[in-house]
């Protein structure tokens, strides 16, 4: 071991002294400058893999883009936002473990952009208990029902609402008189089906069959045989992409010549690639329409270039913006409770309409009221955290691509 | 970080309890059960459903254990007359059918939705350090069950079970009602697995059918084989090692960057499979062979 | 309610696909004295081998199928060498557990390389023709035809070639066969390769009829097991019959029981056979 030179010793001492001084500044509690810099931790819990794996990455990018803008605008009450990302693998158990880490280790005050209903439902009790705010795109009715003390909200219409919008479209197409409902086993299959069928029956449409099928099967031949035997003109196929691909192929192979309606989050570019353009030709698909004309949507599109028009990334964009604005509407403390208490102040009327965090924060700073309108819609929340209804975009696959056909308004 | 470790240890404790249950069936009595996760699920769901239905935990918890034991007895009565390689597939099939039942009979089990907001015991008493309390609860249960099972192992009942494991025919010739003992042992193991399930459900406050896939049974087997079957200490050690393998490989993604998501999960499972095969070839008796005194 | 004939036909096709791995599973069980759970994963391996050749290297499906036979046979041989040969003298249960470990590894190697997504071969999707009120698919007929041909070949091999006879002798009485000079290791290698190849070929059929994903083999293990036990371990015709029956019962069963419980049907068959007539239709217990 060689001896340390005098020069090294001096530099070392200088470094030590310097860091000690810095440590003193950071370590001493109550010093205003230190407190102002302490970041606000927010967690994202998206499906980067699994059945929802097509959507997670864009949702995550949208949140990152919003946070960049927030920090550039000076942060929330001067504090920067720090993001922690986790992959829920579109699985409830993985989601719970990831949420545990976000809440316990990273100490986030909010978890945004959850996707699958099963994950949101599983993670909800943890968030409520820890007073962490939870906001996502999951549609199952149960997400906002029951005891959540206001710590839960979502930017996607609940399944009852969705079911009614799909039904509205079907009724408008007078040639479909016999409809079969074919859904994947999920937390929302039943409530969607009931809402959908109920309205159709009232409009004089016959529901020829109602079948809920199991996930992850390589072939659905027997299910398809049963459904086709009831002679439907339209099959309402409510699943996720992987199973919908298999089901669509089996329906095609069995010689079905009628129409198929499915959610756009299932019949996306990946679906068309997997099922083939021939099988996909003519499949109707719909989903909540992003607010294409809104300045927020334009802002979002510029910041998050992507290949599809799914509504999730715009919602993730809005969720982060709303959470930030709710915190900005508070007094400076950052917690899930502050978000919960100020959510509607930030997002609902009355107030000046704002489309970005920067605008909203400025007005809040001046003591004015705001009403955030976002890329995904007006984002106005009711008492239990649901959004008021939204328009839906109807598309049809033509020559290998989904094309917009019409908008269904609530 | 402490909270994260507490959570991991709690899950290890629950798994260890499940492994102890399997040990009663396989390690002690030589009964093949490739569907151990089924009794875990029965305990979890029974207690969860009763509890959210308003039943007091003092009743729901024992009910979970009892129903799991009952299911074990029922399966045993039907299937235990079979040769062990047949029994393997029957128990595997049972676990899979149970999972399908949980998934499809939504009127009872809430299907794919799962059971949410399962009440936790004494939650109001520990507003801040609840995770620590629960960990202690699980470790206490583990300790009690371990002590009890050790006593069973050394008792006359336990000796008969071991005799049955070694050679059924001899045991029968010696006048023991072999079948009855087998059913009892199987039910006991199933009950312990059920208790593990109960603790699991009330910890996560959420259960859904996909938590109980057949491969989970395989993990329990691996824990047992790793630790040394026939051996309660082995069961505990095996659970610890197994979870170390599984959780440890989670951090591998920090070191090996392309190992994310599906790749990571697949790599973990390859590791599990390879360790299983290697253990079966090289060291089937496990890390902690049965102590001489217990023979 | 569609005519039951459609379900029966669907069942025959399912049974046809099951037949190849069931024969492999059944004969290997008889020969090596343990149920080899890895056989169902050989299907997965075969399907993906063909995928690599067909979608990756752009080979026509027929060539990819042949390639899959060879590749899977090779994998089966390797597995036998590495995992099962060191355990030849152990109790069947230990080997069964080891085979489960092998199945796990194979499935996850496939998953590691290709991920979890459902894949398909690069062949045009065709609509079924309507024949006498039944929907019959072009691929389905192809699968049935090739399967029957392979079954006939396998049976001819076992009955009429020296190696085939040696295989049956070894299965019936390994010690005596060894004493009499039957090359046991050689016989086992051929049987393993052949069994693996058959299962791999069936995997391509399954991928063609349904979809390709890492769980495809694992999804049918219970049906294969049921068919093998029903037919009687060790009998190729029995295995074929067992597979057809299981296929038909599973498909027609969906008339009574929701389709989601299909696996349960296989399970019930297993239990019923084991409790009532463990030797199955045609087999004899070793």
Tab-separated table of C-alpha atoms in Angstrom, chain B residues 39-51 55-71 190-191 194-195 197-198 202:
chain	number	residue	atom	x	y	z
B	39	UNK	CA	-56.233	-26.394	-0.815
B	40	UNK	CA	-54.433	-23.109	-0.426
B	41	UNK	CA	-57.070	-21.603	-2.716
B	42	UNK	CA	-59.963	-23.234	-0.864
B	43	UNK	CA	-58.760	-21.788	2.429
B	44	UNK	CA	-58.182	-18.366	0.890
B	45	UNK	CA	-61.506	-18.114	-0.907
B	46	UNK	CA	-63.646	-19.601	1.865
B	47	UNK	CA	-62.369	-17.218	4.461
B	48	UNK	CA	-62.418	-14.251	2.080
B	49	UNK	CA	-65.991	-14.811	0.945
B	50	UNK	CA	-67.252	-15.356	4.469
B	51	UNK	CA	-65.416	-12.324	5.751
B	55	UNK	CA	-68.869	-13.168	9.128
B	56	UNK	CA	-66.465	-12.550	11.988
B	57	UNK	CA	-62.887	-13.562	11.303
B	58	UNK	CA	-63.017	-15.745	14.394
B	59	UNK	CA	-65.420	-17.940	12.447
B	60	UNK	CA	-64.221	-17.313	8.891
B	61	UNK	CA	-60.642	-18.354	9.510
B	62	UNK	CA	-61.383	-21.750	11.058
B	63	UNK	CA	-63.999	-22.277	8.356
B	64	UNK	CA	-61.348	-21.779	5.694
B	65	UNK	CA	-59.057	-24.286	7.317
B	66	UNK	CA	-61.850	-26.778	7.911
B	67	UNK	CA	-63.156	-26.621	4.344
B	68	UNK	CA	-59.642	-27.084	2.980
B	69	UNK	CA	-59.162	-30.116	5.195
B	70	UNK	CA	-62.543	-31.425	4.122
B	71	UNK	CA	-61.698	-31.000	0.458
B	190	UNK	CA	-54.666	-29.874	3.244
B	191	UNK	CA	-55.824	-28.068	6.379
B	194	UNK	CA	-55.730	-23.940	3.883
B	195	UNK	CA	-54.417	-21.962	6.841
B	197	UNK	CA	-54.298	-19.576	2.139
B	198	UNK	CA	-56.319	-17.797	4.798
B	202	UNK	CA	-56.260	-11.472	4.451
